PDB file of C-alpha atoms in Angstrom:
ATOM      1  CA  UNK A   1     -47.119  35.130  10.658  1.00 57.00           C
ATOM      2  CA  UNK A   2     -43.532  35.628  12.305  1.00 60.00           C
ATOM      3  CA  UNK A   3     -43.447  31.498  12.042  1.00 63.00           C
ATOM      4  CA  UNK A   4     -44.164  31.755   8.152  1.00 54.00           C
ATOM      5  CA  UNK A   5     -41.618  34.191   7.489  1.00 52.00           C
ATOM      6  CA  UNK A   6     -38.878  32.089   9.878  1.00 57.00           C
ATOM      7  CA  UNK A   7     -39.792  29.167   7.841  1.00 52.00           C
ATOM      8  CA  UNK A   8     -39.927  30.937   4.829  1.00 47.00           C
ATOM      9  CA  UNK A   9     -36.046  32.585   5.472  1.00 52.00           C
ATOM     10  CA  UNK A  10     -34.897  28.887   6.119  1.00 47.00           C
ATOM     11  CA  UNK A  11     -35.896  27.325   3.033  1.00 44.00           C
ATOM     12  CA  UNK A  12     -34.354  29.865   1.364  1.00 45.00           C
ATOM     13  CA  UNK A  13     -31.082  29.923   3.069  1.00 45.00           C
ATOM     14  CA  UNK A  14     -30.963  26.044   2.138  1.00 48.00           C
ATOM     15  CA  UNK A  15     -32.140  26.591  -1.372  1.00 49.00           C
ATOM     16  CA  UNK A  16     -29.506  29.247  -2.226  1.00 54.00           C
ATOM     17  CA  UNK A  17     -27.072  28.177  -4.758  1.00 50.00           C
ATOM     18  CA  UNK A  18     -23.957  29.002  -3.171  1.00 47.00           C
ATOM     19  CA  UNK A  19     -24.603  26.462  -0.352  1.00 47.00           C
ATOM     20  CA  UNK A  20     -24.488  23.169  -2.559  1.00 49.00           C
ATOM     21  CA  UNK A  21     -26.291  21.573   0.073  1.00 44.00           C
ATOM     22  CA  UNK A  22     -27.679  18.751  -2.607  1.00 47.00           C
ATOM     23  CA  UNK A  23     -24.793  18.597  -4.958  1.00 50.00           C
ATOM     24  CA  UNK A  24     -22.821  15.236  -4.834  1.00 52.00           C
ATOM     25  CA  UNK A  25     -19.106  15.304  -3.421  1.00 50.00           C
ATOM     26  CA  UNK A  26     -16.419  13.079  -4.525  1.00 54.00           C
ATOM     27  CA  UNK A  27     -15.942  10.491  -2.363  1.00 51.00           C
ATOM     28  CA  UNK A  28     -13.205  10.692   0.355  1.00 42.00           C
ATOM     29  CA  UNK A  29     -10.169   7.870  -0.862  1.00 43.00           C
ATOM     30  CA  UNK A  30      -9.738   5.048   1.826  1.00 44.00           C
ATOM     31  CA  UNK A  31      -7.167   5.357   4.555  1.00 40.00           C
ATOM     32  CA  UNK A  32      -5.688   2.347   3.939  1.00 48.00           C
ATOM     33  CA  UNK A  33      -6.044  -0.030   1.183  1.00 53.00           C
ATOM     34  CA  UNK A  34      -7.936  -3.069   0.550  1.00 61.00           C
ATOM     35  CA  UNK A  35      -7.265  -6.494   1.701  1.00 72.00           C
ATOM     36  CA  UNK A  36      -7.549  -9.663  -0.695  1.00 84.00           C
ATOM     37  CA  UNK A  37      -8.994 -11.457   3.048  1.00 86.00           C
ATOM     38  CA  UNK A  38     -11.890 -13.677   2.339  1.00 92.00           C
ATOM     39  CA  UNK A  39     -14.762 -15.317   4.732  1.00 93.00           C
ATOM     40  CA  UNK A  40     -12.845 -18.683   5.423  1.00 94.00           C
ATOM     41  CA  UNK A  41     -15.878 -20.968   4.439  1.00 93.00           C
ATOM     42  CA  UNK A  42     -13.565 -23.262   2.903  1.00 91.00           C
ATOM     43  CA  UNK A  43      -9.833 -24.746   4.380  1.00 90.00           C
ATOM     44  CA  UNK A  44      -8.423 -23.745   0.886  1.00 91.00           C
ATOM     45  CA  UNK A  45      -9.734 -20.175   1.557  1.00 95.00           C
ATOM     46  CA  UNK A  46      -7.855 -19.983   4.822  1.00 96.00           C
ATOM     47  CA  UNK A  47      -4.696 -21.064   2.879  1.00 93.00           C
ATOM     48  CA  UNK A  48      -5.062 -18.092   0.367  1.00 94.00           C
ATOM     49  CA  UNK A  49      -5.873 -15.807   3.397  1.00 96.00           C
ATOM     50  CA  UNK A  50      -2.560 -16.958   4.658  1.00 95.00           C
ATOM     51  CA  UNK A  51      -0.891 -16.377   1.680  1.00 92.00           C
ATOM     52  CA  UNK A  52      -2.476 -12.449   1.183  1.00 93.00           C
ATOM     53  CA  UNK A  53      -1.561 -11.789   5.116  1.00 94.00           C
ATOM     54  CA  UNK A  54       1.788 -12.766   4.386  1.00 94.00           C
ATOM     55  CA  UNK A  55       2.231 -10.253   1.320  1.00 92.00           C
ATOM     56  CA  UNK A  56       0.578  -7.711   2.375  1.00 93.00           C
ATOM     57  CA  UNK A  57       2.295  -7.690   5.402  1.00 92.00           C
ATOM     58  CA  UNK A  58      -0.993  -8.253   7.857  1.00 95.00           C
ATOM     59  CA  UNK A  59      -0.559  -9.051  11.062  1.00 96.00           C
ATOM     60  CA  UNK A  60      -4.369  -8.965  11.715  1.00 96.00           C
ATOM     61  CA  UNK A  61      -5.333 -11.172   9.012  1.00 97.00           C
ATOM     62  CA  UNK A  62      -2.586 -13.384   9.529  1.00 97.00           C
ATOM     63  CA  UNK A  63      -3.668 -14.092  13.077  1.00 97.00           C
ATOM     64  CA  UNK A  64      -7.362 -14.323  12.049  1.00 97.00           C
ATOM     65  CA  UNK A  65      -5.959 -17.509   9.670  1.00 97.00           C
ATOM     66  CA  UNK A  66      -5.718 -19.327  13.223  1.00 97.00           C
ATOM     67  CA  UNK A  67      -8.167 -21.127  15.795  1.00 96.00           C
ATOM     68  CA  UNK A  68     -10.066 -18.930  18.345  1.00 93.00           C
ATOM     69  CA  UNK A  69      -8.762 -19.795  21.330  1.00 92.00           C
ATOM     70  CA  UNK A  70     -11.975 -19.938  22.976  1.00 91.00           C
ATOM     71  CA  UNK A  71     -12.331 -23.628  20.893  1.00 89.00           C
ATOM     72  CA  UNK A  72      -9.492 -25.108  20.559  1.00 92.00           C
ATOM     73  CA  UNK A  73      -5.588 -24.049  21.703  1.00 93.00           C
ATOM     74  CA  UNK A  74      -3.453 -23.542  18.459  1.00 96.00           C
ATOM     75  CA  UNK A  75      -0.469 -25.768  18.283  1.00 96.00           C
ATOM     76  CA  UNK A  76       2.799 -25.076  16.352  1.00 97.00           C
ATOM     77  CA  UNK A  77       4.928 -28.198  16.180  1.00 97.00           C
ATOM     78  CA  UNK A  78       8.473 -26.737  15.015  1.00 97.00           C
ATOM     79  CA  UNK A  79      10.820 -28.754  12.604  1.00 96.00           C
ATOM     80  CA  UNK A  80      13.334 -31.259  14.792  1.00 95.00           C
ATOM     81  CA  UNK A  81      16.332 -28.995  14.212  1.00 94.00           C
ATOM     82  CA  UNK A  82      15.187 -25.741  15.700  1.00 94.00           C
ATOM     83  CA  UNK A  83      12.579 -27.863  18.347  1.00 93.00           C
ATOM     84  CA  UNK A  84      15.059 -26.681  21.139  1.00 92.00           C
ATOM     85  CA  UNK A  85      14.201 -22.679  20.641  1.00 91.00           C
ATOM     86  CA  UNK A  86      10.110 -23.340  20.937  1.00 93.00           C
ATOM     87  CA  UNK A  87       8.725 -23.327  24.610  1.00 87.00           C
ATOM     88  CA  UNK A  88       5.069 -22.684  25.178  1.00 88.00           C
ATOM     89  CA  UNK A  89       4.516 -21.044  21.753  1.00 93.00           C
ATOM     90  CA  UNK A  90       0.380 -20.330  21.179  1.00 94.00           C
ATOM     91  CA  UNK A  91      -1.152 -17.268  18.883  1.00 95.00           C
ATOM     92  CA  UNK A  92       0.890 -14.362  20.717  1.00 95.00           C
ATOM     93  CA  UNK A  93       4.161 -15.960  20.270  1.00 95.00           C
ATOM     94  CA  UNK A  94       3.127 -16.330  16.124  1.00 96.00           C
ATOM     95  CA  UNK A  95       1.462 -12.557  16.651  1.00 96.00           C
ATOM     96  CA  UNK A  96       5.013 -11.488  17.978  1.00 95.00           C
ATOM     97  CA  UNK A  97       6.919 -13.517  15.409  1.00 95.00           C
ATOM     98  CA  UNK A  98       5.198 -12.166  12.583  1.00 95.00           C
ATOM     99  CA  UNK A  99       5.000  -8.392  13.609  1.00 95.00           C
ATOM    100  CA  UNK A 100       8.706  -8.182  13.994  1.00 93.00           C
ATOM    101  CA  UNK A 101       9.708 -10.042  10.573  1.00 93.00           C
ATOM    102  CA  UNK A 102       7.095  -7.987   8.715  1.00 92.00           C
ATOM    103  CA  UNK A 103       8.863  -4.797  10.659  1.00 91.00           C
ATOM    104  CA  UNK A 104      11.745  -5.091   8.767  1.00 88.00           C
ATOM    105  CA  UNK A 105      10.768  -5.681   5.430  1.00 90.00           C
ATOM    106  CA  UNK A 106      12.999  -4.187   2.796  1.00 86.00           C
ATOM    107  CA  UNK A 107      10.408  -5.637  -0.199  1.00 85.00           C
ATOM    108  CA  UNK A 108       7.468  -7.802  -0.558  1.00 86.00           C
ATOM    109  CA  UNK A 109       7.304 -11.203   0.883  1.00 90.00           C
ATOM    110  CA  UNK A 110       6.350 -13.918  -1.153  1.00 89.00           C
ATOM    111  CA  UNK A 111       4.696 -17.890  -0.280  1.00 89.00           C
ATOM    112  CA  UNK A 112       5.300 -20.703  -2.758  1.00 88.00           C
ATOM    113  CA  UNK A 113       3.564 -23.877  -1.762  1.00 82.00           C
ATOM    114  CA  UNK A 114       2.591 -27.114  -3.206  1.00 85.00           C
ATOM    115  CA  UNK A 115      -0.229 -29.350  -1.731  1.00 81.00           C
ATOM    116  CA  UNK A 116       0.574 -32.893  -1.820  1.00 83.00           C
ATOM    117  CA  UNK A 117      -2.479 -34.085  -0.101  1.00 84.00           C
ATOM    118  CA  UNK A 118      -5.887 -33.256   1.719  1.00 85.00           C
ATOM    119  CA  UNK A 119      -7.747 -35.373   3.864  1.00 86.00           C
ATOM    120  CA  UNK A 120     -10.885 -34.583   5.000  1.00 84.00           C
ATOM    121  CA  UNK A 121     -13.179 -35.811   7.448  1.00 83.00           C
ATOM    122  CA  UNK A 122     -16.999 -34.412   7.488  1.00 77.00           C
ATOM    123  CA  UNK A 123     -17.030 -34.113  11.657  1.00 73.00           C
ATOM    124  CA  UNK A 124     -18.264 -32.681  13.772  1.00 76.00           C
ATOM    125  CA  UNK A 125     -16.492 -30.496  13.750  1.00 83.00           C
ATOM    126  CA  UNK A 126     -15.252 -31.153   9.787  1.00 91.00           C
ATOM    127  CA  UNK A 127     -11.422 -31.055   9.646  1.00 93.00           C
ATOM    128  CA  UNK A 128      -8.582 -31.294   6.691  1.00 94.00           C
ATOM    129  CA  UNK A 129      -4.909 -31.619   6.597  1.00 94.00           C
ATOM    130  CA  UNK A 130      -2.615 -30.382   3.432  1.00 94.00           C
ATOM    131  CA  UNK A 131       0.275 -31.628   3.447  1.00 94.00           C
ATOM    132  CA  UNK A 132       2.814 -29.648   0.808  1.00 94.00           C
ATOM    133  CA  UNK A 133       6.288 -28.084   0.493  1.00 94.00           C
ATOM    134  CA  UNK A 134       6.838 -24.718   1.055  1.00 94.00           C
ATOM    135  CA  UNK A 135       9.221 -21.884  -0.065  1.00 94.00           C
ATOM    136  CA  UNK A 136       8.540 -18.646   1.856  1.00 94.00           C
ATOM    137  CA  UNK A 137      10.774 -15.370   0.895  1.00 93.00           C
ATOM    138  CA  UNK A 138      10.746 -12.575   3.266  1.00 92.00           C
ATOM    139  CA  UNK A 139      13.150  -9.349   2.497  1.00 93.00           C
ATOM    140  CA  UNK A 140      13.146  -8.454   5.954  1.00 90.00           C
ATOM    141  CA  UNK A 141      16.392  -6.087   7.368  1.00 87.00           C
ATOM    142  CA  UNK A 142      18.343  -8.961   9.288  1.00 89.00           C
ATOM    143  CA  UNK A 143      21.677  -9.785   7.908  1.00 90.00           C
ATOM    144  CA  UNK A 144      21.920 -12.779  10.083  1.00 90.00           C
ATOM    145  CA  UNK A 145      18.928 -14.374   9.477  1.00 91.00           C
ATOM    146  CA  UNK A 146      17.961 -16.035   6.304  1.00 93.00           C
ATOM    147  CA  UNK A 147      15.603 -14.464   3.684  1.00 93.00           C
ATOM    148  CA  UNK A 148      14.066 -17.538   2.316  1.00 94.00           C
ATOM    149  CA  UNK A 149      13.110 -20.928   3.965  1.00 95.00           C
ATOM    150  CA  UNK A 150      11.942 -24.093   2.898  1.00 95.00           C
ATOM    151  CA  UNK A 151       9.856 -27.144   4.095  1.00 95.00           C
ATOM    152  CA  UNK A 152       7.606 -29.305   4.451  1.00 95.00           C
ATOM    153  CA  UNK A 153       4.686 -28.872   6.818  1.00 95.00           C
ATOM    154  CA  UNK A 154       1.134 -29.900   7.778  1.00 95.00           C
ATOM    155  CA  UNK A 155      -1.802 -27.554   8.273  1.00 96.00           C
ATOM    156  CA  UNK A 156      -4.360 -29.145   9.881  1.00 96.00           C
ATOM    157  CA  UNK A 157      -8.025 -27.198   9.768  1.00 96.00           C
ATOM    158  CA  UNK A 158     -11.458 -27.199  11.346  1.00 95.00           C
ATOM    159  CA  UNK A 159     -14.487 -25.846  10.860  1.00 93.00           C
ATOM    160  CA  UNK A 160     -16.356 -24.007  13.700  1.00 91.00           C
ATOM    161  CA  UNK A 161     -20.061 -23.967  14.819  1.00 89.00           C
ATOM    162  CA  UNK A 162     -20.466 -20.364  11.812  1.00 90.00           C
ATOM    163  CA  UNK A 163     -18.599 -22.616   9.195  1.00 92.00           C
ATOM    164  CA  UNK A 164     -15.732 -20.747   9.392  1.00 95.00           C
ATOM    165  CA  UNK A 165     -12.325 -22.605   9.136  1.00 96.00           C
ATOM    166  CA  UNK A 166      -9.355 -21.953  10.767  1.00 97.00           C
ATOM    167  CA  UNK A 167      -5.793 -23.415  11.171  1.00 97.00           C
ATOM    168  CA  UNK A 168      -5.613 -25.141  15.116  1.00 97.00           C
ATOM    169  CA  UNK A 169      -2.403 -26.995  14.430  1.00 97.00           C
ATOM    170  CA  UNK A 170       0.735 -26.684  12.429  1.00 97.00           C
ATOM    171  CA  UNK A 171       3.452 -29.327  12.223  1.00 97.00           C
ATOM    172  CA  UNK A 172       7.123 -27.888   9.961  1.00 97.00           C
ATOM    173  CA  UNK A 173       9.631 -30.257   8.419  1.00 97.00           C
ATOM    174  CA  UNK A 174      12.934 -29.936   7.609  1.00 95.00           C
ATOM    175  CA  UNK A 175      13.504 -31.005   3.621  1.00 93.00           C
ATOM    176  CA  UNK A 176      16.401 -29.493   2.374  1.00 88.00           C
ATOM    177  CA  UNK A 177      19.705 -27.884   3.470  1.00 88.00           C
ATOM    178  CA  UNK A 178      17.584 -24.223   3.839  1.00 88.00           C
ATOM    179  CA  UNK A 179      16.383 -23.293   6.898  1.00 93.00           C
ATOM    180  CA  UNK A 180      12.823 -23.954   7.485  1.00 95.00           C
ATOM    181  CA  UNK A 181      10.330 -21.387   8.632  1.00 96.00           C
ATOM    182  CA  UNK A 182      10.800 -22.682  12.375  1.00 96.00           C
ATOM    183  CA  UNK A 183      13.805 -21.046  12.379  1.00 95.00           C
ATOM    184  CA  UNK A 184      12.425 -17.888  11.454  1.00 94.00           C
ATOM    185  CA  UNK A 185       9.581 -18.136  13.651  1.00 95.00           C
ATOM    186  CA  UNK A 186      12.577 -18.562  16.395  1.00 94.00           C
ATOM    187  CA  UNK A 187      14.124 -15.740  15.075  1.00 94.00           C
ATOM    188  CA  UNK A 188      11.757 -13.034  14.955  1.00 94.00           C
ATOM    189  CA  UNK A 189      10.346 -14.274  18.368  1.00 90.00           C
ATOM    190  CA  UNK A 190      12.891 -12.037  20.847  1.00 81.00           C
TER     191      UNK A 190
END
């Protein structure tokens, strides 16, 4: 009997309308908003991923745009004029780069690009290259540095073993009196 009436006093604490133990709640908002990142199954994909990173000022998805280093070591071949600044760059030197330019942002940083060509080769493992111009705005704090840079440059991509693609080398050009994005890469990279 004393089991019955302990059982019974339970339900009813949990049944008693002040509780609200079964009404709905509004959900809790997110603590940070959401990222336009996609699964890289394609090499364009990984080029839009690039793009978002850069604009919403990602430094995670940025780097996630690149080669594990478990398959293959990234390469960053810098444009001719700024070669002299670039020893031994690999993923943290573009980590560090791109954490301190996006650290001084004063606005939103925007990538213009146009794709002159893709080749593609079926593998293993499959691979493409775009090559296209570039015009890449960031509004970061540093009155000595340029805010926008333009180029040409080669993105070459492979696919790994999940069919994931990734970015293992990148080759920048020097088109125009602007500075290219070597320089900034340079820059940001003390």
């Amino acid at each position: 009997m004393n089991r019955w009436l302990t059982a019974l006093t339970f339900l009813l604490l949990i049944l008693q309308p002040s509780c609200d133990f079964f009404q709905t709640r509004d959900p809790a908002s997110p603590s940070q908003g959401t990222s336009c990142n996609l699964t890289p199954d394609f090499h364009d994909v990984v080029l839009k991923n690039l793009g978002c990173a850069i604009s919403e000022h990602n430094t995670d998805n940025y780097i996630r745009c690149f080669v594990d280093p478990a398959l293959q070591l990234f390469v960053f071949e810098p444009s001719a004029e700024d070669a002299s600044k670039f020893t031994l760059w690999n993923l943290e030197s573009e980590r560090r780069y791109f954490q301190n330019a996006m650290a001084t942002l004063n606005g939103t940083p925007m990538l213009t690009d146009s794709i002159f060509t893709i080749d593609r080769s079926a593998g293993p493992p499959a691979t493409a290259v775009y090559t296209m111009s570039y015009s890449l705005y960031i509004p970061h704090g540093d009155p000595r540095a340029p805010k926008l840079v333009r180029g040409n440059m080669e993105l070459y991509f492979r696919e790994d073993s999940l069919h994931r693609w990734s970015i293992y080398r990148w080759v920048d050009k020097k088109t125009t009196a602007d500075s290219t994005w070597s320089y900034l890469k340079a820059w940001f990279n003390r």
